[in-house]
Coordinates of C-alpha atoms and ligand atoms in Angstrom, one line a residue:
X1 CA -23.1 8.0 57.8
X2 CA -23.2 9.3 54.0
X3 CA -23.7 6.6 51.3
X4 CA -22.7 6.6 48.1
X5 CA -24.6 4.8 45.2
X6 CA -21.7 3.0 43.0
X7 CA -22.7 1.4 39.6
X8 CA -20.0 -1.0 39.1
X9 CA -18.9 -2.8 35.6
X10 CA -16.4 -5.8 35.7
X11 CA -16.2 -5.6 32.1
X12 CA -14.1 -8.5 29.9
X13 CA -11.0 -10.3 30.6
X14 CA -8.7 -9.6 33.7
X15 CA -12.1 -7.1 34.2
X16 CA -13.5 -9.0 36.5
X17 CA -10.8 -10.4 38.4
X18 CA -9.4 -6.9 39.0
X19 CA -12.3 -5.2 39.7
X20 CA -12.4 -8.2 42.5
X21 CA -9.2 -6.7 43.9
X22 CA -10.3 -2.9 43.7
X23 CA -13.6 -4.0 45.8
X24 CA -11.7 -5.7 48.4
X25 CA -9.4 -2.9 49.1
X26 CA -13.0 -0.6 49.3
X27 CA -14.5 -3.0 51.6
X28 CA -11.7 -2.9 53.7
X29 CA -10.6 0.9 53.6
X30 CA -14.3 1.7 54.8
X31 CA -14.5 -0.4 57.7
X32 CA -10.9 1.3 58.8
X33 CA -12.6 4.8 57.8
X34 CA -16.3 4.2 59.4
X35 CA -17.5 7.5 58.1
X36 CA -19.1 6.4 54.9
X37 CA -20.8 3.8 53.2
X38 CA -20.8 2.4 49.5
X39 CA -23.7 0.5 48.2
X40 CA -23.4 -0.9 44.6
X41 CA -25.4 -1.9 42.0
X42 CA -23.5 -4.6 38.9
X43 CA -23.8 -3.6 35.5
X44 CA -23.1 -5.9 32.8
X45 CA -21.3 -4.1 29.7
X46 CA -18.4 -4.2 26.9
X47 CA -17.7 -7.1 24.8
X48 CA -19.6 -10.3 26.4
X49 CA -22.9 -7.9 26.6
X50 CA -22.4 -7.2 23.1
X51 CA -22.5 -11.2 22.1
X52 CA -25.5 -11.9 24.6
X53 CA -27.8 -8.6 24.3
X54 CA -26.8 -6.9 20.5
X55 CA -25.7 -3.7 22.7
X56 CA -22.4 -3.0 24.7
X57 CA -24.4 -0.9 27.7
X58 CA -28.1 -1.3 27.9
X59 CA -30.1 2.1 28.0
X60 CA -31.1 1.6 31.6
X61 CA -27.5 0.7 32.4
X62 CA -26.7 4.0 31.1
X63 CA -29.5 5.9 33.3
X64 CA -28.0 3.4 36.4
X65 CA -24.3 5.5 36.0
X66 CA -26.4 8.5 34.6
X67 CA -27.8 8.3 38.8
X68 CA -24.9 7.0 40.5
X69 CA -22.6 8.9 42.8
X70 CA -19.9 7.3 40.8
X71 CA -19.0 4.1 38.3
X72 CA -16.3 2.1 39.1
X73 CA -15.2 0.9 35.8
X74 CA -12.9 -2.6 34.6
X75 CA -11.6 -2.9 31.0
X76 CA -13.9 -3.6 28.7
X77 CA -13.2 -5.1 24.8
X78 CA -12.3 -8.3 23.3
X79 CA -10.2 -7.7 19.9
X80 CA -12.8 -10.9 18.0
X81 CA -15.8 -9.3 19.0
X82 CA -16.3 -6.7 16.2
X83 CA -18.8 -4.2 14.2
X84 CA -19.4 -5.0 10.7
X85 CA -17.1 -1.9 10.1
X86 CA -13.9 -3.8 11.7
X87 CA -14.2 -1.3 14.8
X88 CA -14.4 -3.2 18.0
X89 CA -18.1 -3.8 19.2
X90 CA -16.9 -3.7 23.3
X91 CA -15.1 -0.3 24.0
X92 CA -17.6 1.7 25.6
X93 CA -15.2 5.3 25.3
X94 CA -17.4 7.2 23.1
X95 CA -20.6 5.4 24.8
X96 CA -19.7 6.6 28.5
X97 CA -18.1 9.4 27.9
X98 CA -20.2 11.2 25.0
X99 CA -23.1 10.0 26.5
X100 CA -22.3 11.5 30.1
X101 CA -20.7 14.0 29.0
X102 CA -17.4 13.5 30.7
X103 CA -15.4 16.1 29.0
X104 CA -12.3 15.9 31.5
X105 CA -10.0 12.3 31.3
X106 CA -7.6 12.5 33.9
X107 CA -4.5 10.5 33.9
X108 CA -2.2 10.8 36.7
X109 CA 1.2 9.8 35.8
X110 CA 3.1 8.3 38.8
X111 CA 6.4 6.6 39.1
X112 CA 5.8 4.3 42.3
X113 CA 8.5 2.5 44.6
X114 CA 10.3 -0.5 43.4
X115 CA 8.9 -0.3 39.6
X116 CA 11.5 -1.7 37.4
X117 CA 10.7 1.3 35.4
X118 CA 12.4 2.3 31.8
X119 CA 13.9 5.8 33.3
X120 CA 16.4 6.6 36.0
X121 CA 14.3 8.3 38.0
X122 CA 13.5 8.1 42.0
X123 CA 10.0 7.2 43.0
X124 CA 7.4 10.3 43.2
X125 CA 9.9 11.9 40.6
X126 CA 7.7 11.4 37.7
X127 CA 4.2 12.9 39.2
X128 CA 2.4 14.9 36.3
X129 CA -1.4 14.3 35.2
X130 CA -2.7 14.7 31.9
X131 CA -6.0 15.7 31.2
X132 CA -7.3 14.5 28.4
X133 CA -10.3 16.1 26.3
X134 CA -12.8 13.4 26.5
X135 CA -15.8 14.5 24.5
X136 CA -14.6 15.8 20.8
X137 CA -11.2 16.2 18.9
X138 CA -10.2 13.5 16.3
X139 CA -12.5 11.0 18.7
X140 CA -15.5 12.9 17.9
X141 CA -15.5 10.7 14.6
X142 CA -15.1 7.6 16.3
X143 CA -17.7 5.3 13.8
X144 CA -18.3 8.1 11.6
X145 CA -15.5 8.2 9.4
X146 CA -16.5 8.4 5.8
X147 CA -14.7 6.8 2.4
X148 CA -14.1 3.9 0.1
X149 CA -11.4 1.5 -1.0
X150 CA -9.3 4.2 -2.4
X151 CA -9.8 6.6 0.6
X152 CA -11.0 7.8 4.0
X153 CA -11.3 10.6 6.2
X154 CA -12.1 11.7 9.9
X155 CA -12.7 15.2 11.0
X156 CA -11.5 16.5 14.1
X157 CA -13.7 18.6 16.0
X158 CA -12.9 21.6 18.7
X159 CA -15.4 24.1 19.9
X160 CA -14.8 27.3 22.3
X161 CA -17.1 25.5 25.0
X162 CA -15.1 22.4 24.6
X163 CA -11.7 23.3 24.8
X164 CA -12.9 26.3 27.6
X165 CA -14.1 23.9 30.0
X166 CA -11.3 21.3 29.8
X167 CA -8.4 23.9 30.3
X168 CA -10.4 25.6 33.3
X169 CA -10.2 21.5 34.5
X170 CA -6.8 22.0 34.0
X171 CA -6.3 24.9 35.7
X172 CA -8.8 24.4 38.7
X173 CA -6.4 21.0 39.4
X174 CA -2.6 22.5 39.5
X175 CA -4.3 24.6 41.9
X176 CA -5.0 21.5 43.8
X177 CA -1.5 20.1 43.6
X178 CA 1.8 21.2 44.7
X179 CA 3.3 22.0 41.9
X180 CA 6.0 19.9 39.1
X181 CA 8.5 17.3 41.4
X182 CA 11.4 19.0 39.6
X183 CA 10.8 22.6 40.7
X184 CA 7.6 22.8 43.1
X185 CA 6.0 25.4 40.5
X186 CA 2.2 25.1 39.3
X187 CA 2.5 24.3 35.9
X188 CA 0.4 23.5 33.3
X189 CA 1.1 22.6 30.0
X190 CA -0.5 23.4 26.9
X191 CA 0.2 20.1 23.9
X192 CA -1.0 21.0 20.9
X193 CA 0.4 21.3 17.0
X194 CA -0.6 24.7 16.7
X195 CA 2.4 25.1 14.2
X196 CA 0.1 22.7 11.5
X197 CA -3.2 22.5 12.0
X198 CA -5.5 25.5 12.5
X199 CA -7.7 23.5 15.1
X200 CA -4.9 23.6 17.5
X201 CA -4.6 26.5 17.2
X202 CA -7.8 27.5 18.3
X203 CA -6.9 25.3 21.3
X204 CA -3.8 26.8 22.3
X205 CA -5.5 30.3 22.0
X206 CA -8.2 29.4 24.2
X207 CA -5.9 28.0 26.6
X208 CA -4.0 31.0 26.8
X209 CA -7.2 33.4 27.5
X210 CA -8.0 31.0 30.1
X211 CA -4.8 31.3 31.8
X212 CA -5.1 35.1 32.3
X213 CA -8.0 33.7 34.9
X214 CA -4.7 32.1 36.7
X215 CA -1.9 34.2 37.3
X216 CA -0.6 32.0 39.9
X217 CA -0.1 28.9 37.5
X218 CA 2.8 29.0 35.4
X219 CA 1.4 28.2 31.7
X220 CA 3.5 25.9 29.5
X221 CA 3.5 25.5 25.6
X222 CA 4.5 23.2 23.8
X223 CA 4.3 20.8 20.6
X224 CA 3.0 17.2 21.0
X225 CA 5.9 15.5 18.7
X226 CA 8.7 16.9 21.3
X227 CA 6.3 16.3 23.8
X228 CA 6.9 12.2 23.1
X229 CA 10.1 13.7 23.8
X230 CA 10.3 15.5 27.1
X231 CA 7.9 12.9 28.8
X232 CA 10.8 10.3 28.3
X233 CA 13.9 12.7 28.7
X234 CA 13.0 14.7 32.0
X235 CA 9.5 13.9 33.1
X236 CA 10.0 15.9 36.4
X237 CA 8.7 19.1 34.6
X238 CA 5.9 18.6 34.1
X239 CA 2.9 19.2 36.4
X240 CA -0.4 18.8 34.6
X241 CA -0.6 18.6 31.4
X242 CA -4.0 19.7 28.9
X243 CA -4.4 18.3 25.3
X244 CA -6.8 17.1 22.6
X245 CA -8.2 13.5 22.8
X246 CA -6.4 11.7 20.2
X247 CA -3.1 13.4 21.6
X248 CA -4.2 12.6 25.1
X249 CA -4.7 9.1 24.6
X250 CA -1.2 8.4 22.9
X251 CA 1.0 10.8 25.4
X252 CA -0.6 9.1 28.2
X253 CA 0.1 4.9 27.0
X254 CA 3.5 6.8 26.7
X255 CA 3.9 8.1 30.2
X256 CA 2.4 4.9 31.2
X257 CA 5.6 3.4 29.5
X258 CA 7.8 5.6 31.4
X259 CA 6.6 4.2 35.3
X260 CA 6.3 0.4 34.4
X261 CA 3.2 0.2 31.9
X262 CA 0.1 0.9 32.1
X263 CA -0.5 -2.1 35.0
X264 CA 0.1 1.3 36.8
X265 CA -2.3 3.9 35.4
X266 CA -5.6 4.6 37.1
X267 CA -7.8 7.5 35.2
X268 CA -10.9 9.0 36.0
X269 CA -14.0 10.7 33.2
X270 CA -15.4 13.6 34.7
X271 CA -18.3 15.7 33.5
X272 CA -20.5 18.4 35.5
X273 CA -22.2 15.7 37.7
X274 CA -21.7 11.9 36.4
X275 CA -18.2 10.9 36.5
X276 CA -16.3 7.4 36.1
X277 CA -13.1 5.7 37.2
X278 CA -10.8 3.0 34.7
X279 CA -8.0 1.3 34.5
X280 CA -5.8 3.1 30.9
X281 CA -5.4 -0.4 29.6
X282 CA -7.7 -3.0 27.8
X283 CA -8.8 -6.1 28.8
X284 CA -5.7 -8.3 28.2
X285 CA -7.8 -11.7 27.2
X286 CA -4.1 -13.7 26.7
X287 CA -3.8 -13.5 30.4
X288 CA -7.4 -13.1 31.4
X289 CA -8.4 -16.0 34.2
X290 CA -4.6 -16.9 34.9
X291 CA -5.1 -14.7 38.1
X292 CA -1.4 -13.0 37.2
X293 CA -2.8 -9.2 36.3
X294 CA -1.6 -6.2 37.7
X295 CA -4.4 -4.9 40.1
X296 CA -3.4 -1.4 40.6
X297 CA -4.4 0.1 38.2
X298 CA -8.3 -1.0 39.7
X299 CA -7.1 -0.3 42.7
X300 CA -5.9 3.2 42.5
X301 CA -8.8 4.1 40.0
X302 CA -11.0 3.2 43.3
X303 CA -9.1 5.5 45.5
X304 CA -9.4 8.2 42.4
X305 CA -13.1 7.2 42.7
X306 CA -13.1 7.7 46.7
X307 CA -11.4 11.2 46.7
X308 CA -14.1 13.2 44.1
X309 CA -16.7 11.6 46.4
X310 CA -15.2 14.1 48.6
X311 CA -13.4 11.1 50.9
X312 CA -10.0 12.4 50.4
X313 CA -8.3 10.8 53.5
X314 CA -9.9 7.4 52.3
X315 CA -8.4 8.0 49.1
X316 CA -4.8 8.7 51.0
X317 CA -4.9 5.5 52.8
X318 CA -5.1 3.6 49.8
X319 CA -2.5 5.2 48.1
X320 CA -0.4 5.0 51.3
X321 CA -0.8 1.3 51.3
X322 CA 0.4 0.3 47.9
X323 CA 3.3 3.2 48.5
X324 CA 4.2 1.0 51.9
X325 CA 3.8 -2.3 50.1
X326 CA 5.9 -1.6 47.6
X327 CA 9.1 0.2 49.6
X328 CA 8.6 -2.9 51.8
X329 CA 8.4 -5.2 48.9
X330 CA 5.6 -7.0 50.1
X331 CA 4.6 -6.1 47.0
X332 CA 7.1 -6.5 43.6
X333 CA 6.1 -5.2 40.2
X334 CA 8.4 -7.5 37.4
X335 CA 9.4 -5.9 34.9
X336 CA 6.8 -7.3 32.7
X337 CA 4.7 -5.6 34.6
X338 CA 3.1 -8.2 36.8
X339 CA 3.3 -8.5 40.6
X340 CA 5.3 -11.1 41.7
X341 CA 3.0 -14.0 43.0
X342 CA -0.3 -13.1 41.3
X343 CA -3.1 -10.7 41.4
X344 CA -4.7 -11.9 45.0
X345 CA -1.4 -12.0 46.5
X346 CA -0.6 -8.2 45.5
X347 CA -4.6 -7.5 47.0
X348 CA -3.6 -9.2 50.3
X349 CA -0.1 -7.1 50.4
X350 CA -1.8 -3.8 50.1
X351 CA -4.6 -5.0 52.3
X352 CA -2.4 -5.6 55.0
X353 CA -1.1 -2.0 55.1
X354 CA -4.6 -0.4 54.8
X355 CA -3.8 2.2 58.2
X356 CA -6.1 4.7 59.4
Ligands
IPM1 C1 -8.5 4.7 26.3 C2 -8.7 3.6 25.2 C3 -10.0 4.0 24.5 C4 -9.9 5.3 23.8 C5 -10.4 2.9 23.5 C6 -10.2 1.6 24.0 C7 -11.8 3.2 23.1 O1 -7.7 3.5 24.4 O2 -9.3 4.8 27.2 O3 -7.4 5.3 26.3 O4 -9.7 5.4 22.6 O5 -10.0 6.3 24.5
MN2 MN1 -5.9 4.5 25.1

């Protein structure tokens, strides 16, 4: 039976509580599957490490995901725990991901049954994933922005190998998929603002000698401001979807508004060999310990977690489950974004249509 070394980190606020969730569902799933085995290891880090050790990830903590076969990641942050600079001391982005090297964030965004979701659209009619470059853009500057009272600056960063590796991402998953919802074809989409700044660009050319390497992918190009746009007006397009950081992290809270909040949005960091899996959102402290927080986004960041281990059909049975629970409404999403009952009682309804 193959095992798989997972380094988990519950994190601050509903952290914990979810990741709670996301392990249940894991424990349950392989006992249905029988073919593999995970064996974790608890790693304290974000916000509450900060306060107790002076650092938000301990070096060896870092070597622990360094090793592992994957981290399974809750939110991490709490908006009083800060750096003498104002930035918050628990976020451990640019820690994980810089340090790891995760250049590709990918952020599949889903519209799932029975969300009382913005947009009239069916379920599985919104089903694009942005990949978000992870290791440089405007985020390359995160702590190292230089000025005074009367000004600042941050640089944004792109190299060749940087924005090379992320399109090929890109490109290597719409090969993967089945194409945009709207029209079946293998799309991806290039989000840049190539008509201002010279760094995009350099993106979108890249992107474009990169697509000669894919002739059967349809390549997309288009402008991050009517982006905001077309993600709300007709979603459906799009297929996958390859930007710069900052742009990556703002389009995707936005798609995440467009299938009932980010409650909804699992993502995974993925480098050459360490990789890690998230919730999109924060930590939520105002609700943290109330036992009311959406798991799914834990919970589908698992499955994310289980299918680049290379256990694809374990992955499929979660996401089968939460599909079933919610067309049978065992399982309700509010509109605020909360499952109706609580956190354990949305874990039991998708537990009870884990199928083999
Ligand atoms: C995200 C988050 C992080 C980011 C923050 C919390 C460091 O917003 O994962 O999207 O900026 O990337
Ligand atoms: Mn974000």
């Amino acid at each position: 039976m193959k095992t798989y070394h997972i380094v988990t980190i519950p994190g601050d606020g509903i952290g914990p509580e979810i990741l709670d969730s996301a392990l249940q569902v894991l424990a349950k799933v392989q006992e249905l599957s029988g073919q593999f085995r995970l064996e974790y290891e608890e790693r304290e880090g974000g916000a509450a490490c900060y306060q107790r050790h002076g650092v938000n990830l301990s070096k060896e903590s870092m070597e622990a995901c360094h090793k592992a076969d994957g981290v399974l990641k809750a939110p991490v942050g709490l908006p009083s725990v800060r750096y003498p600079d104002g930035t918050e001391a628990g976020l451990l982005g640019g820690v994980l991901r810089n340090g790891l090297d995760l250049y590709a964030n990918v952020r599949p965004i889903r519209l799932w049954p029975g969300v009382d979701a913005p947009l009239k659209a069916k379920p599985g009619e919104i089903d694009y994933v942005i990949v978000r470059e992870n290791t440089e853009g405007l985020y390359l500057s995160r702590g190292l922005g230089v000025g005074n009272d009367e000004a600042f600056a941050d640089m944004l960063l792109m190299t060749r190998k940087g924005v090379e590796r992320v399109c090929r991402f890109a490109f290597e998953l719409a090969r993967k998929r089945s194409g945009s919802p709207s029209d079946g074809k293998r799309r991806v989409t290039c989000v840049d603002k190539s008509n201002v700044l010279r760094s995009f660009w350099f993106f979108r050319r890249i992107f474009q000698e990169m697509g000669e390497q894919y002739p059967d992918v349809e390549k997309d190009l288009l402008y991050s401001d009517a982006a905001g746009q077309d993600l709300v007006r007709r979603p459906w397009r799009y297929d996958v979807m390859v930007m710069e950081n900052f742009l990556g992290d703002l389009l995707s809270d936005l798609g995440g508004g467009t299938v009932g909040g980010l409650g909804m949005c699992p993502s995974a960091n993925i480098g050459v060999r360490a990789s890690y899996f998230e919730p999109v959102h924060g930590s939520a402290p105002d609700i943290a310990g109330k036992g009311v927080a959406n798991p799914l986004s834990q919970i589908l960041a698992a499955a994310m977690m289980l299918e680049h281990l290379g256990e694809a059909s374990a992955a499929k049975v979660i996401r089968d489950a939460v599909w079933e629970a919610l067309v049978s409404e065992d399982l309700v999403i509010q509109a605020s974004g909360q499952p109706k009952g609580g956190s354990q009682r949305a874990t039991q309804a998708i537990l009870r249509h884990l199928r083999k």
